[in-house]
Coordinates of C-alpha atoms and ligand atoms in Angstrom, one line a residue:
M202 CA 37.1 -92.9 24.2
L203 CA 40.6 -92.2 25.5
L204 CA 41.2 -91.8 29.2
E205 CA 43.8 -89.7 31.0
D206 CA 45.7 -92.9 31.7
D207 CA 45.9 -93.6 28.0
I208 CA 47.3 -90.2 27.2
R209 CA 49.7 -90.5 30.0
A210 CA 50.9 -93.9 28.7
L211 CA 51.6 -92.3 25.3
S212 CA 53.4 -89.3 26.8
T213 CA 55.6 -91.7 28.8
A214 CA 56.4 -93.9 25.7
V215 CA 57.6 -91.0 23.5
S216 CA 60.0 -88.1 23.7
G217 CA 58.0 -85.8 21.3
I218 CA 54.9 -83.6 21.9
V219 CA 51.6 -85.2 22.8
A220 CA 48.5 -82.8 22.5
V221 CA 44.8 -83.3 22.9
P222 CA 42.2 -80.9 21.5
D223 CA 42.3 -78.5 24.4
S224 CA 46.1 -78.4 24.6
P225 CA 47.7 -75.1 23.5
E226 CA 49.9 -76.9 20.9
F227 CA 47.0 -78.8 19.2
A228 CA 46.0 -76.2 16.5
E229 CA 49.6 -75.6 15.4
E230 CA 50.5 -79.3 15.5
T231 CA 47.5 -80.3 13.3
F232 CA 47.6 -77.4 10.9
A233 CA 47.7 -78.3 7.2
F234 CA 49.0 -76.4 4.2
N235 CA 45.6 -77.0 2.7
A236 CA 44.0 -74.6 5.1
A237 CA 40.5 -75.8 4.2
T238 CA 41.2 -79.0 6.0
V239 CA 40.9 -78.9 9.8
H240 CA 42.1 -82.2 11.4
R241 CA 40.3 -83.4 14.5
P242 CA 42.2 -86.4 15.9
E243 CA 41.6 -87.4 19.5
V244 CA 45.3 -87.0 20.1
V245 CA 48.3 -85.7 18.1
L246 CA 51.9 -86.9 18.5
G247 CA 54.6 -84.6 17.3
A248 CA 57.2 -87.3 16.8
A249 CA 60.8 -86.4 17.8
D250 CA 62.3 -89.4 16.0
A251 CA 61.5 -92.8 14.4
Q252 CA 61.2 -94.5 17.8
D253 CA 58.4 -92.1 18.6
V254 CA 56.5 -93.1 15.4
A255 CA 56.9 -96.8 16.3
A256 CA 55.9 -96.2 19.9
G257 CA 52.9 -94.1 18.8
V258 CA 51.6 -96.8 16.4
K259 CA 52.1 -99.6 18.9
W260 CA 50.2 -97.5 21.5
A261 CA 47.4 -97.0 19.0
A262 CA 47.4 -100.6 17.9
E263 CA 46.9 -101.8 21.5
R264 CA 43.8 -99.6 21.7
S265 CA 42.6 -100.4 18.1
L266 CA 42.8 -96.7 17.4
P267 CA 43.1 -95.5 13.8
V268 CA 46.4 -93.8 12.9
S269 CA 47.1 -91.0 10.4
V270 CA 50.3 -89.1 9.4
Q271 CA 51.0 -85.6 8.3
S272 CA 54.2 -83.8 7.4
T273 CA 53.3 -80.5 5.7
G274 CA 49.6 -80.9 5.0
H275 CA 50.1 -80.2 1.2
G276 CA 48.1 -83.4 0.6
A277 CA 45.4 -82.9 3.3
E278 CA 42.6 -83.7 0.9
S279 CA 40.3 -84.8 3.7
A280 CA 40.2 -84.2 7.4
V281 CA 41.4 -86.7 10.0
D282 CA 38.5 -87.5 12.3
G283 CA 39.4 -89.2 15.6
G284 CA 42.3 -91.5 16.4
L285 CA 46.0 -90.7 16.6
L286 CA 47.6 -88.2 14.2
I287 CA 51.4 -88.5 14.0
T288 CA 53.2 -85.5 12.7
T289 CA 56.7 -86.0 11.3
R290 CA 57.9 -82.4 10.7
R291 CA 60.7 -82.7 13.4
L292 CA 62.3 -85.6 11.5
Q293 CA 64.7 -83.2 9.7
D294 CA 67.8 -85.3 8.9
V295 CA 69.3 -84.7 5.5
H296 CA 72.4 -86.7 4.5
I297 CA 73.8 -86.4 1.0
D298 CA 76.4 -89.0 -0.3
P299 CA 78.0 -87.3 -3.3
V300 CA 80.0 -90.4 -4.3
E301 CA 77.1 -92.8 -4.3
R302 CA 74.8 -90.0 -5.5
T303 CA 72.1 -90.6 -2.9
A304 CA 70.2 -88.7 -0.3
R305 CA 68.8 -90.1 3.0
V306 CA 66.1 -87.9 4.5
G307 CA 63.9 -88.0 7.5
A308 CA 60.1 -88.0 7.1
G309 CA 59.7 -84.3 7.8
V310 CA 62.1 -83.0 5.2
K311 CA 60.9 -80.8 2.4
W312 CA 62.4 -80.8 -1.1
R313 CA 63.9 -77.4 -0.6
S314 CA 66.2 -78.7 2.1
V315 CA 67.4 -81.6 -0.1
L316 CA 68.2 -79.2 -2.9
E317 CA 70.1 -76.8 -0.6
A318 CA 72.3 -79.7 0.5
S319 CA 72.6 -81.4 -2.9
V320 CA 73.0 -78.6 -5.5
P321 CA 76.4 -77.6 -4.1
H322 CA 77.6 -81.1 -5.1
G323 CA 76.1 -80.6 -8.6
L324 CA 73.2 -83.1 -7.8
I325 CA 69.5 -82.8 -7.7
G326 CA 66.5 -84.9 -6.5
L327 CA 63.3 -85.5 -8.4
H328 CA 61.1 -82.9 -6.8
G329 CA 57.8 -81.6 -8.2
S330 CA 56.5 -78.2 -8.9
S331 CA 57.0 -76.8 -5.4
T332 CA 60.0 -77.5 -3.2
D333 CA 57.8 -76.7 -0.2
V334 CA 56.2 -80.2 -0.5
G335 CA 57.4 -83.0 1.8
V336 CA 59.8 -85.5 0.2
V337 CA 58.1 -88.6 1.8
G338 CA 54.4 -87.8 1.2
Y339 CA 55.2 -86.8 -2.4
T340 CA 57.4 -89.9 -3.1
V341 CA 55.0 -92.5 -1.6
G342 CA 52.4 -91.0 -3.9
G343 CA 54.7 -91.7 -6.9
G344 CA 56.1 -88.2 -7.2
L345 CA 55.7 -86.6 -10.6
P346 CA 58.8 -84.5 -11.0
V347 CA 59.4 -81.3 -12.9
L348 CA 62.1 -83.3 -14.9
G349 CA 60.0 -86.4 -15.1
R350 CA 60.4 -87.0 -18.8
V351 CA 64.1 -87.3 -18.3
H352 CA 64.3 -89.4 -15.2
G353 CA 60.8 -90.9 -14.5
F354 CA 58.8 -90.8 -11.2
A355 CA 60.5 -90.1 -7.9
A356 CA 59.3 -93.5 -6.6
D357 CA 61.2 -95.2 -9.4
H358 CA 64.5 -94.1 -7.8
V359 CA 64.0 -94.9 -4.1
R360 CA 66.8 -97.2 -2.8
S361 CA 65.4 -98.0 0.7
M362 CA 62.9 -97.0 3.3
E363 CA 62.5 -97.2 7.0
V364 CA 58.9 -97.8 7.8
V365 CA 56.7 -98.4 10.8
T366 CA 54.0 -100.9 10.0
A367 CA 50.6 -101.1 11.7
D368 CA 52.0 -103.6 14.3
G369 CA 54.4 -100.9 15.5
A370 CA 57.5 -102.6 14.1
L371 CA 60.2 -100.4 12.5
R372 CA 61.5 -102.1 9.4
R373 CA 64.2 -101.2 6.9
I374 CA 63.0 -102.4 3.5
D375 CA 64.5 -102.4 0.0
A376 CA 64.5 -104.4 -3.2
E377 CA 65.8 -107.5 -1.4
T378 CA 64.2 -107.2 2.1
E379 CA 60.4 -107.3 2.1
A380 CA 60.3 -106.8 -1.6
E381 CA 56.5 -106.7 -2.0
L382 CA 56.1 -104.1 0.7
F383 CA 59.0 -102.0 -0.8
S384 CA 57.3 -102.3 -4.2
L385 CA 53.9 -101.2 -3.0
M386 CA 55.0 -98.4 -0.6
R387 CA 56.5 -96.6 -3.7
G388 CA 53.3 -95.2 -5.2
G389 CA 50.8 -96.9 -2.9
K390 CA 50.6 -93.8 -0.6
G391 CA 50.5 -94.2 3.2
N392 CA 48.4 -97.4 3.0
L393 CA 50.9 -99.9 4.3
G394 CA 53.0 -98.1 6.8
I395 CA 54.5 -94.8 8.0
V396 CA 57.9 -94.0 6.5
T397 CA 60.4 -92.5 9.0
A398 CA 63.3 -92.2 6.5
L399 CA 63.8 -92.5 2.8
E400 CA 67.0 -93.1 0.7
F401 CA 66.9 -92.2 -3.0
S402 CA 69.1 -91.5 -6.0
L403 CA 70.3 -88.1 -7.0
F404 CA 71.1 -87.0 -10.5
P405 CA 73.8 -84.8 -12.0
L406 CA 73.0 -81.2 -12.8
G407 CA 74.7 -79.6 -15.7
E408 CA 73.5 -76.4 -17.2
F409 CA 69.9 -75.6 -16.5
Y410 CA 67.4 -73.5 -18.4
G411 CA 64.0 -72.8 -17.0
G412 CA 61.2 -70.4 -16.4
G413 CA 57.7 -69.5 -17.5
I414 CA 55.9 -67.5 -20.1
M415 CA 52.6 -65.8 -19.3
Y416 CA 50.3 -65.0 -22.3
P417 CA 46.9 -63.2 -22.4
G418 CA 44.1 -65.7 -21.8
A419 CA 42.3 -64.3 -24.8
D420 CA 44.9 -66.2 -27.0
A421 CA 44.3 -69.5 -25.2
A422 CA 43.0 -71.4 -28.2
A423 CA 46.0 -70.5 -30.4
I424 CA 48.5 -71.1 -27.6
L425 CA 47.1 -74.6 -26.6
T426 CA 47.0 -75.6 -30.3
A427 CA 50.6 -74.5 -30.8
F428 CA 51.6 -76.3 -27.5
R429 CA 50.1 -79.5 -28.8
E430 CA 52.0 -79.3 -32.1
W431 CA 55.2 -78.2 -30.4
L432 CA 55.4 -81.2 -27.9
P433 CA 56.5 -83.9 -30.4
T434 CA 59.5 -81.7 -31.5
L435 CA 61.0 -81.7 -28.0
P436 CA 63.6 -84.0 -26.6
D437 CA 62.9 -85.8 -23.3
D438 CA 65.3 -83.5 -21.4
A439 CA 62.9 -80.7 -22.0
S440 CA 59.9 -80.8 -19.6
P441 CA 57.1 -78.4 -20.4
S442 CA 53.6 -78.0 -19.0
I443 CA 50.9 -75.4 -19.5
S444 CA 48.0 -74.0 -17.5
L445 CA 45.1 -71.7 -17.6
L446 CA 45.3 -69.4 -14.6
R447 CA 42.7 -67.1 -13.1
L448 CA 45.0 -65.3 -10.8
P449 CA 43.5 -63.8 -7.7
D450 CA 44.2 -60.3 -6.5
L451 CA 46.5 -61.6 -3.7
D452 CA 50.1 -60.8 -2.6
F453 CA 51.7 -64.0 -4.0
V454 CA 50.8 -63.0 -7.5
P455 CA 53.2 -60.5 -9.2
P456 CA 51.3 -57.1 -9.4
P457 CA 50.8 -56.8 -13.2
L458 CA 49.2 -60.3 -13.3
R459 CA 46.8 -59.9 -10.3
G460 CA 43.2 -60.5 -11.2
Q461 CA 44.1 -61.6 -14.8
F462 CA 43.1 -64.6 -16.9
V463 CA 46.4 -65.9 -18.4
V464 CA 48.0 -68.9 -20.1
H465 CA 51.2 -70.0 -18.3
L466 CA 53.7 -72.1 -20.2
R467 CA 56.3 -73.7 -17.9
F468 CA 59.6 -74.9 -19.2
A469 CA 62.5 -76.9 -17.6
F470 CA 65.4 -78.0 -19.7
L471 CA 68.8 -79.6 -18.9
G472 CA 70.8 -77.6 -21.4
N473 CA 72.3 -74.2 -22.3
K474 CA 70.8 -70.9 -23.3
E475 CA 71.3 -71.3 -27.0
D476 CA 69.5 -74.7 -27.1
G477 CA 66.8 -73.6 -24.6
D478 CA 66.0 -70.5 -26.7
A479 CA 65.9 -72.5 -29.9
L480 CA 63.5 -75.0 -28.3
L481 CA 61.2 -72.3 -27.0
A482 CA 61.3 -70.1 -30.1
P483 CA 58.0 -71.4 -31.6
M484 CA 56.1 -70.8 -28.4
R485 CA 57.6 -67.3 -28.0
A486 CA 56.2 -66.5 -31.5
V487 CA 52.6 -67.7 -30.9
S488 CA 51.4 -64.7 -28.9
T489 CA 52.8 -61.6 -27.2
P490 CA 54.0 -62.6 -23.7
L491 CA 52.9 -60.6 -20.7
M492 CA 55.9 -62.0 -18.9
D493 CA 58.8 -64.2 -20.0
T494 CA 61.2 -65.4 -17.3
A495 CA 62.7 -68.4 -19.3
G496 CA 66.5 -68.5 -19.5
P497 CA 69.5 -69.9 -17.7
M498 CA 68.5 -70.3 -14.1
S499 CA 70.1 -71.2 -10.8
Y500 CA 68.6 -74.5 -9.8
L501 CA 67.7 -73.2 -6.4
D502 CA 65.2 -70.8 -8.1
V503 CA 63.4 -73.8 -9.6
D504 CA 60.1 -72.9 -7.8
Q505 CA 59.9 -69.9 -10.2
I506 CA 59.0 -72.3 -13.1
H507 CA 55.6 -73.2 -11.8
M508 CA 55.2 -70.3 -9.3
D509 CA 53.0 -72.4 -7.0
P510 CA 51.8 -70.5 -3.9
A511 CA 54.2 -70.7 -1.0
D512 CA 51.7 -69.9 1.8
P513 CA 48.9 -72.1 3.0
L514 CA 45.6 -71.7 1.1
P515 CA 42.2 -73.4 1.3
F516 CA 41.8 -75.4 -1.9
Q517 CA 40.1 -78.4 -3.5
D518 CA 41.5 -80.2 -6.5
A519 CA 41.1 -83.2 -8.8
G520 CA 42.9 -84.8 -11.7
A521 CA 42.5 -87.2 -14.6
L522 CA 45.0 -89.0 -16.8
L523 CA 44.4 -88.3 -20.5
T524 CA 45.1 -90.5 -23.5
D525 CA 45.4 -87.5 -25.7
F526 CA 45.0 -83.7 -25.7
G527 CA 43.9 -83.3 -29.3
E528 CA 41.9 -80.6 -31.1
D529 CA 38.6 -81.8 -29.7
A530 CA 39.9 -82.0 -26.2
V531 CA 41.3 -78.5 -26.4
A532 CA 38.0 -77.2 -27.8
E533 CA 36.0 -78.9 -25.0
L534 CA 38.3 -77.6 -22.3
L535 CA 38.0 -74.0 -23.6
R536 CA 34.2 -74.3 -24.0
L537 CA 34.1 -74.7 -20.2
A538 CA 37.1 -72.8 -19.0
G539 CA 38.3 -70.5 -21.9
D540 CA 38.2 -66.7 -22.2
G541 CA 34.7 -65.3 -21.6
T542 CA 33.5 -68.2 -19.4
D543 CA 32.8 -67.8 -15.7
C544 CA 35.0 -70.7 -14.8
P545 CA 35.9 -70.2 -11.1
L546 CA 39.0 -72.4 -11.0
L547 CA 42.4 -70.9 -10.2
L548 CA 44.3 -73.5 -12.2
I549 CA 43.7 -75.9 -15.0
E550 CA 46.9 -77.6 -15.8
I551 CA 48.1 -80.0 -18.5
R552 CA 51.3 -81.8 -17.8
P553 CA 52.7 -84.0 -20.7
L554 CA 53.9 -87.4 -19.5
G555 CA 55.9 -89.8 -21.6
G556 CA 59.6 -90.2 -21.9
A557 CA 61.1 -92.0 -18.8
L558 CA 57.7 -91.6 -17.0
S559 CA 56.3 -94.3 -19.3
R560 CA 59.2 -96.7 -18.8
G561 CA 59.3 -97.4 -15.0
G562 CA 62.3 -98.0 -12.7
I563 CA 64.7 -101.0 -12.4
V564 CA 62.7 -102.3 -9.4
P565 CA 59.0 -102.2 -10.2
D566 CA 56.8 -100.1 -8.0
A567 CA 53.1 -99.2 -7.6
V568 CA 53.0 -96.1 -9.8
S569 CA 50.3 -96.5 -12.4
G570 CA 49.2 -94.5 -15.4
R571 CA 52.4 -95.0 -17.4
D572 CA 50.3 -95.5 -20.5
A573 CA 48.8 -92.0 -20.2
A574 CA 49.9 -89.1 -22.4
F575 CA 48.9 -86.2 -20.2
L576 CA 47.9 -85.3 -16.7
L577 CA 44.9 -82.9 -16.3
F578 CA 44.8 -81.2 -12.9
L579 CA 42.2 -78.8 -11.7
L580 CA 42.3 -76.6 -8.5
G581 CA 40.1 -73.9 -7.0
F582 CA 39.5 -72.2 -3.6
R583 CA 37.6 -74.2 -1.1
L584 CA 36.0 -71.3 0.8
P585 CA 32.7 -69.4 0.6
P586 CA 31.3 -68.0 -1.6
V587 CA 33.1 -69.9 -4.4
A588 CA 33.4 -73.4 -3.0
A589 CA 30.2 -74.8 -4.5
A590 CA 30.9 -73.3 -7.9
V591 CA 34.5 -74.7 -7.8
S592 CA 33.1 -78.2 -7.0
E593 CA 30.6 -77.9 -9.9
S594 CA 33.2 -76.7 -12.3
I595 CA 35.6 -79.5 -11.4
R596 CA 32.8 -82.0 -11.9
A597 CA 31.7 -80.5 -15.3
I598 CA 35.3 -80.3 -16.7
L599 CA 36.1 -83.9 -15.6
A600 CA 32.8 -85.1 -17.3
A601 CA 33.6 -83.2 -20.5
M602 CA 37.1 -84.6 -20.6
A603 CA 36.0 -88.2 -19.9
P604 CA 36.1 -89.2 -23.6
Y605 CA 39.8 -88.3 -23.6
S606 CA 40.8 -89.8 -20.3
T607 CA 42.0 -93.3 -19.3
G608 CA 39.6 -93.4 -16.3
Y609 CA 42.5 -93.5 -13.9
T610 CA 44.3 -90.9 -11.8
L611 CA 47.7 -90.4 -10.2
V612 CA 47.3 -90.6 -6.4
N613 CA 49.1 -87.3 -5.8
F614 CA 46.7 -85.6 -8.1
H615 CA 43.5 -87.5 -7.4
G616 CA 41.9 -84.9 -5.1
E617 CA 39.5 -85.8 -2.3
P618 CA 39.2 -89.6 -2.1
G619 CA 35.6 -90.8 -2.7
D620 CA 34.3 -94.4 -2.2
E621 CA 36.5 -97.5 -2.6
A622 CA 35.8 -97.7 -6.4
D623 CA 37.0 -94.1 -6.7
R624 CA 40.1 -94.6 -4.6
A625 CA 41.0 -97.7 -6.7
R626 CA 41.3 -95.5 -9.8
A627 CA 44.7 -94.3 -8.6
W628 CA 46.2 -97.7 -9.5
S629 CA 46.0 -100.3 -12.3
P630 CA 43.6 -103.1 -11.3
A631 CA 46.5 -105.5 -10.9
V632 CA 48.4 -103.2 -8.5
Y633 CA 45.2 -102.4 -6.6
Q634 CA 44.6 -106.1 -6.0
R635 CA 48.2 -106.5 -4.8
M636 CA 47.7 -103.6 -2.4
R637 CA 44.5 -105.0 -1.0
A638 CA 46.3 -108.3 -0.3
A639 CA 49.3 -106.5 1.3
K640 CA 46.9 -104.4 3.4
S641 CA 45.3 -107.6 4.8
S642 CA 48.6 -108.9 5.9
Y643 CA 50.4 -105.7 7.0
D644 CA 47.4 -103.9 8.4
P645 CA 44.7 -106.5 9.2
G646 CA 43.0 -104.2 11.7
N647 CA 42.8 -101.4 9.1
L648 CA 44.5 -98.9 11.4
L649 CA 46.0 -96.7 8.6
R650 CA 42.6 -95.6 7.2
F651 CA 42.8 -91.9 6.6
G652 CA 43.6 -90.0 3.4
H653 CA 43.7 -92.0 0.2
A654 CA 43.2 -95.3 2.2
I655 CA 42.0 -98.5 0.7
T656 CA 40.6 -101.6 2.5
G657 CA 42.2 -105.0 2.6
A658 CA 41.0 -108.0 0.5
P659 CA 38.3 -110.1 2.2
A660 CA 39.7 -113.3 3.7
A661 CA 39.6 -116.3 1.3
G662 CA 36.9 -118.8 1.8
Ligands
LIG799 C1 51.6 -76.6 -4.3 C2 51.6 -78.1 -4.5 C3 52.4 -78.6 -5.6 C4 52.5 -80.0 -5.8 N1 53.2 -80.4 -6.9 C5 53.3 -81.8 -7.1 C6 54.1 -82.3 -8.2 O1 54.7 -81.5 -9.0 N2 54.2 -83.6 -8.3 C7 53.5 -84.5 -7.5 O2 53.7 -85.7 -7.7 N3 52.7 -84.0 -6.5 C8 52.6 -82.7 -6.3 N4 51.8 -82.3 -5.3 C9 51.1 -83.2 -4.5 C10 51.9 -83.7 -3.3 O3 53.0 -84.5 -3.7 C11 51.0 -84.5 -2.4 O4 50.0 -83.7 -1.9 C12 51.8 -85.1 -1.2 O5 51.0 -86.0 -0.5 C13 52.3 -84.1 -0.3 O6 53.1 -84.7 0.7 P1 53.3 -83.9 2.1 O7 54.0 -84.8 3.0 O8 53.9 -82.6 1.8 O9 51.8 -83.7 2.6 P2 51.0 -84.2 3.8 O10 49.7 -83.6 3.7 O11 51.7 -84.0 5.1 O12 50.9 -85.8 3.5 C14 50.0 -86.2 2.6 C15 49.8 -87.7 2.6 O13 51.0 -88.3 2.2 C16 51.2 -89.5 3.0 N5 52.3 -89.4 3.9 C17 52.9 -88.3 4.4 N6 53.9 -88.6 5.2 C18 54.0 -89.9 5.2 C19 54.8 -90.8 5.9 N7 55.8 -90.4 6.7 N8 54.6 -92.2 5.7 C20 53.6 -92.6 4.8 N9 52.8 -91.8 4.2 C21 53.0 -90.4 4.4 C22 49.9 -89.7 3.8 O14 49.0 -90.5 3.0 C23 49.4 -88.3 3.9 O15 48.0 -88.2 4.1 C24 51.7 -80.9 -5.0 C25 50.9 -80.4 -4.0 C26 50.8 -79.0 -3.8 C27 49.9 -78.5 -2.7

């Protein structure tokens, strides 16, 4: 148990906010975007800078206290219980180098801030479906971008990191300096250290075409079949995905779609209107759209492609990597979640992988699943009265899709981490073994053990 002297020692060592459960700042400081997750650390440190992160970890290490980290709480799949929670949202530096085509950001920066600074230079970073997500949490989880088939995973393009390891040391790592740590921190999630800043490549933005088409859910079978047949005809610079949405009657849903079961095709393409329209033509013909927003788009409107919720929600989710999404898999999915079923999930998403996602970066990283053809992702509300039905539906759909899955997941889409064997499924066995070995040397006391945490390898002999 922490004594007043311990808390005083932490407050003296840092310049940021220190709050305990009965402090007025505690609830706001620990709040997560996933509002179902209520963190209960013994103490929270709202770090003002990288030195605060290092001082906080050192303070915790001296007391053998576990340490967790949160930026936005988009990835708060499980609640922190005890120990020190370090929040990074005040680390807001964004520096764009338009000549080198790089960005350097602090650990609290969201993707929206990167784009607002980079798009005026004609450059973009490899963000995902929502630019409200934190750059660092997303990237250490691999980072599956909207334009992933063109450029690969975000982790493939990290140049350097500043990271505090479990001993409280602040290190700058890259392909030459602490190469194994650098390799495993890109895709290994927060297992080996707390990132305070990240430097990564940006990519030129030419003409951009994007948006979404909403179709009636009653046509789901025809649309998913057409989607499957359409995919091989697309170039890598076109990135589509598709989802079955049971839209709630809530403000973030456009009024005509509230309460509806729809199929949502999302489309992002680095090209002009003529080519974009030509690529989308077969999918526009397959059913009568309820809404069609696809066309030339300002890149700063990129969130309109996926239309992810912008406000915090209580949710549970899970994912699986698929080898194929053939006729049988489509039929099986629709049997459990198609029109006329009582599937309680808000979102069932299929993201095609392939292209640059399957190739990997110049400097190898820990991202696994490059052999998979699709990502299946399931999400529903985690609140009464639907929470139990949502859990059961996720379980049933994953079981039904097991014959078409690789058995592995992507760590950013894994959902609530289960036991060690379940956590290991986010990496190939070889990468997982390397991570366990690195965990033993960089975090022998297993201080960083919240979230999608793994344990170190047992000592030899
Ligand atoms: C609406 C929505 C859309 C999404 N879209 C995509 C997508 O398109 N592609 C994709 O790949 N993922 C996507 N995700 C998943 C998202 O990338 C992960 O949940 C990611 O962990 C969020 O990072 P965060 O920092 O915003 O969240 P947080 O909850 O603050 O952090 C989550 C975890 O990231 C790690 N982490 C955070 N900060 C640090 C740090 N400074 N150092 C070390 N580890 C850290 C920790 O393990 C932490 O528990 C989406 C999630 C949501 C809710």
